[in-house]
Amino acid sequence: MSKANCLVAQSGGPTVAINASLAGVIAGVRASEQYDICYGAINGILGILNENYLNLNETIPDDDTLDKLKTSPAMYLGSCRHKLPDLKNDDSPYVFIFNQFAKLNIKAFFYIGGNDSMDTVLKLSDYAKKINSDIRIVGIPKTIDNDLCCTDHTPGFGSAAKYIATSLLEIAHDTFIYAVKSVTIVEIMGRDAGWLTAASALARNEYNTAPHFIYLPEVTFCKEQFLEDIREALKTRDNVIVAVSEGIRDEEGNYITASKAVADNFGHQQLSGAGKALEFLVKENIGVKVRSIEVNVLQRCASHLASATDLEEAFLQGKKGVALAQEGITASMVCLRRTSNHPYTVEYDHSPIAEIANEARSIPREWINERGNDIRPELLEYLRPLIQGEVDIRFAEGLPSYMNVSHLKRLP
Amino acid sequence: MSKANCLVAQSGGPTVAINASLAGVIAGVRASEQYDICYGAINGILGILNENYLNLNETIPDDDTLDKLKTSPAMYLGSCRHKLPDLKNDDSPYVFIFNQFAKLNIKAFFYIGGNDSMDTVLKLSDYAKKINSDIRIVGIPKTIDNDLCCTDHTPGFGSAAKYIATSLLEIAHDTFIYAVKSVTIVEIMGRDAGWLTAASALARNEYNTAPHFIYLPEVTFCKEQFLEDIREALKTRDNVIVAVSEGIRDEEGNYITASKAVADNFGHQQLSGAGKALEFLVKENIGVKVRSIEVNVLQRCASHLASATDLEEAFLQGKKGVALAQEGITASMVCLRRTSNHPYTVEYDHSPIAEIANEARSIPREWINERGNDIRPELLEYLRPLIQGEVDIRFAEGLPSYMNVSHLKRLP
């Protein structure tokens, strides 16, 4: 019996761990007796629609390249933000995609991504079922936001959390040096879920109590209460450091921003403002030295500070995806179940994609303190294992040595 | 003959290497036959005026602590931004400081800092000369801005440059994933000198040509020319990445800030910064997807990405300061002379403080291309050795393990 082939693609926003999951898929296919070639579609589902593929058996031919892939940031295969139409309105892309599967002898399709990507997995699964296709459709999770349902946590989150906590600690060192009253606002990514902002609490240690306050999207933001918090803290300390999620909202559900939010081309509101907004609040109402720091895209692409736990789990979830397909599982996403915190252990499992796509998971309210300005120890216990371990990335000429991604640039 | 003591302090903005210089001073004093106790003044020159000292023989008692100090960010002794008055107007702080020196049996004072701190070194040196004091006053350079005169480069700069180049490379990976036209503006510190912004060019490699443009304070910024640069680049590539110094100015010498750009179009002045200004320029005039990223204070405090070359040179410059004092040198700053690029070698020397204080060093115009939107290979050759080598910092529980700085916090 001749072997079938597999296809893998990546979608959504970048993370530090998404290439580790890709490496896991490649390793799984390589070790498989059912599968031969592992194709990669360039720029997510668009790569299939545009017939733009890489043969990953050729571009990632050995363990050395696989290791390098595992520790390179963002998507080796590129990404997209493309929503497939409702099947009942337009089945043409589905027909095209499954024709492509047939043409390349694809028997398993792996899509590595977050909520939006799992919507694609669901729609392809539904179509496969409708046409009685035996092609396995498996989602492999990825998002720094940690907001996917049915899994303990998502690949990419642990590394971003490690970056946030390290940055907070380094910002604290930067802040403590002046003997003048000051407030520092650190704005962290997260529109709807505050997991990453909460991870800033990991920076606390025997000499550092910062961040002194944590404001999350899960709790309605109240300006008066915020100013009261800051005034109170300034009575007992010189330097107050605040971690705030970009997605905090007032009681009417409006984002707290420095300027009126402008809708971008994709209908998202641009959220460059919560940190600046809080900076202005302090400046106008309290009048101490104040600055805001936006922890920018590096929180999702700083591979030089990846969590070893995160990369290893991402890799194994990629491999697990291939194993599931081989067992005949489809219409599912790979999931993690935490079995213990001391010692930290997880099991690799799966859940039906219908329970995951288009759902989001926020921080449970009981893991946030009553006043809504800090997290509880239970959340810290949940977070701490995820940032453990350092990754020995390669350096050349003083800089990290990452995978060549020149195949992503359509133009020279 | 009983041994004399030394006093050391740190001042100005934080860097990753300033504690390595402090470690060098401590190591130098420890090995000295002339000096006994190494005192540290808390919060720079203010520590002397407030009689606030640490006995560093006690707080840094062994090589293990010394090693940890060497790789911890920002100032272990805290900092200040305090300008001493002109001696001819008010000699009272000088009288007080030299009384403190007498009280603690100080025979050498080391001040680790940048331009402003060297002003303090000059003033103390002038006073010492006036009163015929034999106390040695020695400056030890530090600044991420690399703008001190009479030395090849400054401690702290190489690590910041390594952080900038790594960040640029990671931002490039983050940017290349989408097959849509986009412009990314990366704003880098540097009010008057563009050394750090220039270091972004080190991110270029066999697959990455970003940053595609570099705008420096040394060249007058022209909006029309900038838009022409971007439009031209977008003809031949999807993703254009720009590195810009916070200190770029127009032909009248005004900083390019977003508040202006915003005021022109929206009627309010809230946001600030060259990056935002360029973002708005592209948004309004070209209309592709655009974002700006401010590489924040982490560029000066991210010890987890320090340059081994930088930390080692900083340490040796601290030691050299002690050696100079022992030789009877005063009113001077430790300097580096580059003796070769291939292989890279430096010599440790000193220069009169009067030639350094209140002077600044910009990038020579001949190291910038004619159009003023990129650097020349000579500058890249100057920069490359400074980011070489990685530092094996300690981690505990998933986070860098830095020096306890609880002594800096006056209040609990």
PDB file of N, CA and C in Angstrom, chain A residues 262-317:
ATOM      1  N   VAL A 262      -9.985  54.182  16.681  1.00  0.00           N
ATOM      2  CA  VAL A 262     -10.336  54.235  15.263  1.00  0.00           C
ATOM      3  C   VAL A 262     -10.448  52.801  14.762  1.00  0.00           C
ATOM      4  N   ALA A 263     -11.498  52.508  14.068  1.00  0.00           N
ATOM      5  CA  ALA A 263     -11.629  51.156  13.514  1.00  0.00           C
ATOM      6  C   ALA A 263     -10.642  50.987  12.372  1.00  0.00           C
ATOM      7  N   ASP A 264      -9.905  49.904  12.364  1.00  0.00           N
ATOM      8  CA  ASP A 264      -8.963  49.661  11.279  1.00  0.00           C
ATOM      9  C   ASP A 264      -9.672  48.946  10.128  1.00  0.00           C
ATOM     10  N   ASN A 265      -8.885  48.585   9.121  1.00  0.00           N
ATOM     11  CA  ASN A 265      -9.467  47.987   7.911  1.00  0.00           C
ATOM     12  C   ASN A 265     -10.220  46.700   8.197  1.00  0.00           C
ATOM     13  N   PHE A 266      -9.868  46.032   9.282  1.00  0.00           N
ATOM     14  CA  PHE A 266     -10.449  44.724   9.549  1.00  0.00           C
ATOM     15  C   PHE A 266     -11.596  44.824  10.558  1.00  0.00           C
ATOM     16  N   GLY A 267     -11.962  46.059  10.912  1.00  0.00           N
ATOM     17  CA  GLY A 267     -13.069  46.216  11.848  1.00  0.00           C
ATOM     18  C   GLY A 267     -12.658  46.100  13.304  1.00  0.00           C
ATOM     19  N   HIS A 268     -11.351  45.822  13.544  1.00  0.00           N
ATOM     20  CA  HIS A 268     -10.870  45.801  14.921  1.00  0.00           C
ATOM     21  C   HIS A 268     -10.687  47.235  15.392  1.00  0.00           C
ATOM     22  N   GLN A 269     -10.977  47.478  16.659  1.00  0.00           N
ATOM     23  CA  GLN A 269     -10.637  48.783  17.200  1.00  0.00           C
ATOM     24  C   GLN A 269      -9.156  48.796  17.534  1.00  0.00           C
ATOM     25  N   GLN A 270      -8.495  49.879  17.202  1.00  0.00           N
ATOM     26  CA  GLN A 270      -7.063  49.948  17.504  1.00  0.00           C
ATOM     27  C   GLN A 270      -6.868  50.281  18.971  1.00  0.00           C
ATOM     28  N   LEU A 271      -6.116  49.410  19.644  1.00  0.00           N
ATOM     29  CA  LEU A 271      -6.008  49.522  21.089  1.00  0.00           C
ATOM     30  C   LEU A 271      -4.612  49.903  21.533  1.00  0.00           C
ATOM     31  N   SER A 272      -4.117  51.026  21.069  1.00  0.00           N
ATOM     32  CA  SER A 272      -2.781  51.410  21.519  1.00  0.00           C
ATOM     33  C   SER A 272      -2.883  52.324  22.719  1.00  0.00           C
ATOM     34  N   GLY A 273      -3.999  52.270  23.432  1.00  0.00           N
ATOM     35  CA  GLY A 273      -4.232  53.371  24.352  1.00  0.00           C
ATOM     36  C   GLY A 273      -4.396  53.170  25.831  1.00  0.00           C
ATOM     37  N   ALA A 274      -4.604  51.965  26.358  1.00  0.00           N
ATOM     38  CA  ALA A 274      -4.924  51.837  27.782  1.00  0.00           C
ATOM     39  C   ALA A 274      -3.797  52.377  28.659  1.00  0.00           C
ATOM     40  N   GLY A 275      -2.556  52.043  28.322  1.00  0.00           N
ATOM     41  CA  GLY A 275      -1.412  52.498  29.107  1.00  0.00           C
ATOM     42  C   GLY A 275      -1.316  54.013  29.107  1.00  0.00           C
ATOM     43  N   LYS A 276      -1.431  54.600  27.913  1.00  0.00           N
ATOM     44  CA  LYS A 276      -1.387  56.067  27.781  1.00  0.00           C
ATOM     45  C   LYS A 276      -2.536  56.706  28.554  1.00  0.00           C
ATOM     46  N   ALA A 277      -3.717  56.076  28.486  1.00  0.00           N
ATOM     47  CA  ALA A 277      -4.893  56.626  29.172  1.00  0.00           C
ATOM     48  C   ALA A 277      -4.644  56.689  30.674  1.00  0.00           C
ATOM     49  N   LEU A 278      -4.080  55.617  31.228  1.00  0.00           N
ATOM     50  CA  LEU A 278      -3.789  55.597  32.662  1.00  0.00           C
ATOM     51  C   LEU A 278      -2.673  56.580  33.006  1.00  0.00           C
ATOM     52  N   GLU A 279      -1.711  56.725  32.094  1.00  0.00           N
ATOM     53  CA  GLU A 279      -0.639  57.705  32.299  1.00  0.00           C
ATOM     54  C   GLU A 279      -1.235  59.108  32.443  1.00  0.00           C
ATOM     55  N   PHE A 280      -2.147  59.449  31.526  1.00  0.00           N
ATOM     56  CA  PHE A 280      -2.765  60.777  31.569  1.00  0.00           C
ATOM     57  C   PHE A 280      -3.587  60.964  32.846  1.00  0.00           C
ATOM     58  N   LEU A 281      -4.291  59.891  33.241  1.00  0.00           N
ATOM     59  CA  LEU A 281      -5.100  59.958  34.471  1.00  0.00           C
ATOM     60  C   LEU A 281      -4.237  60.325  35.671  1.00  0.00           C
ATOM     61  N   VAL A 282      -3.082  59.661  35.777  1.00  0.00           N
ATOM     62  CA  VAL A 282      -2.183  59.928  36.901  1.00  0.00           C
ATOM     63  C   VAL A 282      -1.613  61.337  36.790  1.00  0.00           C
ATOM     64  N   LYS A 283      -1.203  61.700  35.569  1.00  0.00           N
ATOM     65  CA  LYS A 283      -0.597  63.018  35.350  1.00  0.00           C
ATOM     66  C   LYS A 283      -1.561  64.129  35.756  1.00  0.00           C
ATOM     67  N   GLU A 284      -2.810  63.986  35.346  1.00  0.00           N
ATOM     68  CA  GLU A 284      -3.779  65.055  35.579  1.00  0.00           C
ATOM     69  C   GLU A 284      -4.304  65.096  37.012  1.00  0.00           C
ATOM     70  N   ASN A 285      -4.362  63.911  37.647  1.00  0.00           N
ATOM     71  CA  ASN A 285      -5.023  63.857  38.954  1.00  0.00           C
ATOM     72  C   ASN A 285      -4.085  63.721  40.146  1.00  0.00           C
ATOM     73  N   ILE A 286      -2.877  63.216  39.910  1.00  0.00           N
ATOM     74  CA  ILE A 286      -1.985  62.979  41.050  1.00  0.00           C
ATOM     75  C   ILE A 286      -0.718  63.819  40.921  1.00  0.00           C
ATOM     76  N   GLY A 287      -0.194  63.909  39.692  1.00  0.00           N
ATOM     77  CA  GLY A 287       0.893  64.853  39.472  1.00  0.00           C
ATOM     78  C   GLY A 287       2.278  64.388  39.864  1.00  0.00           C
ATOM     79  N   VAL A 288       2.473  63.079  40.078  1.00  0.00           N
ATOM     80  CA  VAL A 288       3.851  62.600  40.271  1.00  0.00           C
ATOM     81  C   VAL A 288       4.443  62.259  38.908  1.00  0.00           C
ATOM     82  N   LYS A 289       5.728  61.969  38.887  1.00  0.00           N
ATOM     83  CA  LYS A 289       6.399  61.521  37.667  1.00  0.00           C
ATOM     84  C   LYS A 289       5.693  60.247  37.185  1.00  0.00           C
ATOM     85  N   VAL A 290       5.321  60.180  35.924  1.00  0.00           N
ATOM     86  CA  VAL A 290       4.594  59.018  35.430  1.00  0.00           C
ATOM     87  C   VAL A 290       5.003  58.722  33.990  1.00  0.00           C
ATOM     88  N   ARG A 291       5.065  57.448  33.655  1.00  0.00           N
ATOM     89  CA  ARG A 291       5.338  57.070  32.266  1.00  0.00           C
ATOM     90  C   ARG A 291       4.604  55.777  31.980  1.00  0.00           C
ATOM     91  N   SER A 292       4.300  55.558  30.705  1.00  0.00           N
ATOM     92  CA  SER A 292       3.688  54.290  30.323  1.00  0.00           C
ATOM     93  C   SER A 292       4.600  53.577  29.339  1.00  0.00           C
ATOM     94  N   ILE A 293       4.609  52.263  29.458  1.00  0.00           N
ATOM     95  CA  ILE A 293       5.453  51.422  28.610  1.00  0.00           C
ATOM     96  C   ILE A 293       4.548  50.401  27.938  1.00  0.00           C
ATOM     97  N   GLU A 294       4.596  50.356  26.619  1.00  0.00           N
ATOM     98  CA  GLU A 294       3.807  49.362  25.905  1.00  0.00           C
ATOM     99  C   GLU A 294       4.730  48.186  25.594  1.00  0.00           C
ATOM    100  N   VAL A 295       4.458  47.049  26.218  1.00  0.00           N
ATOM    101  CA  VAL A 295       5.265  45.861  25.895  1.00  0.00           C
ATOM    102  C   VAL A 295       4.772  45.397  24.525  1.00  0.00           C
ATOM    103  N   ASN A 296       5.553  45.673  23.515  1.00  0.00           N
ATOM    104  CA  ASN A 296       5.069  45.575  22.138  1.00  0.00           C
ATOM    105  C   ASN A 296       5.095  44.145  21.593  1.00  0.00           C
ATOM    106  N   VAL A 297       5.171  44.018  20.271  1.00  0.00           N
ATOM    107  CA  VAL A 297       5.098  42.699  19.626  1.00  0.00           C
ATOM    108  C   VAL A 297       6.169  41.726  20.087  1.00  0.00           C
ATOM    109  N   LEU A 298       7.229  42.237  20.736  1.00  0.00           N
ATOM    110  CA  LEU A 298       8.273  41.312  21.199  1.00  0.00           C
ATOM    111  C   LEU A 298       7.714  40.273  22.161  1.00  0.00           C
ATOM    112  N   GLN A 299       6.596  40.582  22.853  1.00  0.00           N
ATOM    113  CA  GLN A 299       6.024  39.599  23.768  1.00  0.00           C
ATOM    114  C   GLN A 299       5.541  38.353  23.033  1.00  0.00           C
ATOM    115  N   ARG A 300       5.390  38.446  21.730  1.00  0.00           N
ATOM    116  CA  ARG A 300       4.930  37.266  20.982  1.00  0.00           C
ATOM    117  C   ARG A 300       5.995  36.729  20.025  1.00  0.00           C
ATOM    118  N   CYS A 301       7.156  37.379  19.936  1.00  0.00           N
ATOM    119  CA  CYS A 301       8.163  36.899  18.978  1.00  0.00           C
ATOM    120  C   CYS A 301       9.581  36.871  19.541  1.00  0.00           C
ATOM    121  N   ALA A 302       9.729  37.033  20.862  1.00  0.00           N
ATOM    122  CA  ALA A 302      11.076  37.052  21.440  1.00  0.00           C
ATOM    123  C   ALA A 302      11.535  35.622  21.754  1.00  0.00           C
ATOM    124  N   SER A 303      11.917  34.904  20.729  1.00  0.00           N
ATOM    125  CA  SER A 303      12.363  33.516  20.908  1.00  0.00           C
ATOM    126  C   SER A 303      13.584  33.413  21.799  1.00  0.00           C
ATOM    127  N   HIS A 304      14.335  34.514  21.901  1.00  0.00           N
ATOM    128  CA  HIS A 304      15.541  34.463  22.731  1.00  0.00           C
ATOM    129  C   HIS A 304      15.200  34.280  24.202  1.00  0.00           C
ATOM    130  N   LEU A 305      13.918  34.405  24.558  1.00  0.00           N
ATOM    131  CA  LEU A 305      13.510  34.236  25.952  1.00  0.00           C
ATOM    132  C   LEU A 305      12.370  33.224  26.062  1.00  0.00           C
ATOM    133  N   ALA A 306      12.377  32.218  25.202  1.00  0.00           N
ATOM    134  CA  ALA A 306      11.296  31.223  25.194  1.00  0.00           C
ATOM    135  C   ALA A 306      11.316  30.371  26.456  1.00  0.00           C
ATOM    136  N   SER A 307      10.144  29.853  26.807  1.00  0.00           N
ATOM    137  CA  SER A 307      10.022  28.891  27.910  1.00  0.00           C
ATOM    138  C   SER A 307      10.264  27.492  27.351  1.00  0.00           C
ATOM    139  N   ALA A 308      11.188  26.762  27.952  1.00  0.00           N
ATOM    140  CA  ALA A 308      11.497  25.399  27.484  1.00  0.00           C
ATOM    141  C   ALA A 308      10.266  24.503  27.626  1.00  0.00           C
ATOM    142  N   THR A 309       9.519  24.696  28.705  1.00  0.00           N
ATOM    143  CA  THR A 309       8.286  23.927  28.909  1.00  0.00           C
ATOM    144  C   THR A 309       7.319  24.178  27.753  1.00  0.00           C
ATOM    145  N   ASP A 310       7.166  25.425  27.393  1.00  0.00           N
ATOM    146  CA  ASP A 310       6.247  25.806  26.318  1.00  0.00           C
ATOM    147  C   ASP A 310       6.658  25.183  24.984  1.00  0.00           C
ATOM    148  N   LEU A 311       7.926  25.313  24.618  1.00  0.00           N
ATOM    149  CA  LEU A 311       8.368  24.788  23.319  1.00  0.00           C
ATOM    150  C   LEU A 311       8.236  23.267  23.266  1.00  0.00           C
ATOM    151  N   GLU A 312       8.548  22.614  24.370  1.00  0.00           N
ATOM    152  CA  GLU A 312       8.470  21.153  24.387  1.00  0.00           C
ATOM    153  C   GLU A 312       7.010  20.697  24.248  1.00  0.00           C
ATOM    154  N   GLU A 313       6.121  21.364  24.988  1.00  0.00           N
ATOM    155  CA  GLU A 313       4.698  21.017  24.893  1.00  0.00           C
ATOM    156  C   GLU A 313       4.144  21.313  23.497  1.00  0.00           C
ATOM    157  N   ALA A 314       4.595  22.422  22.904  1.00  0.00           N
ATOM    158  CA  ALA A 314       4.139  22.770  21.551  1.00  0.00           C
ATOM    159  C   ALA A 314       4.572  21.693  20.560  1.00  0.00           C
ATOM    160  N   PHE A 315       5.814  21.261  20.694  1.00  0.00           N
ATOM    161  CA  PHE A 315       6.353  20.213  19.831  1.00  0.00           C
ATOM    162  C   PHE A 315       5.533  18.925  19.977  1.00  0.00           C
ATOM    163  N   LEU A 316       5.286  18.535  21.222  1.00  0.00           N
ATOM    164  CA  LEU A 316       4.566  17.276  21.470  1.00  0.00           C
ATOM    165  C   LEU A 316       3.101  17.371  21.033  1.00  0.00           C
ATOM    166  N   GLN A 317       2.528  18.570  21.079  1.00  0.00           N
ATOM    167  CA  GLN A 317       1.156  18.724  20.590  1.00  0.00           C
ATOM    168  C   GLN A 317       1.098  18.611  19.067  1.00  0.00           C
TER     169      GLN A 317
END
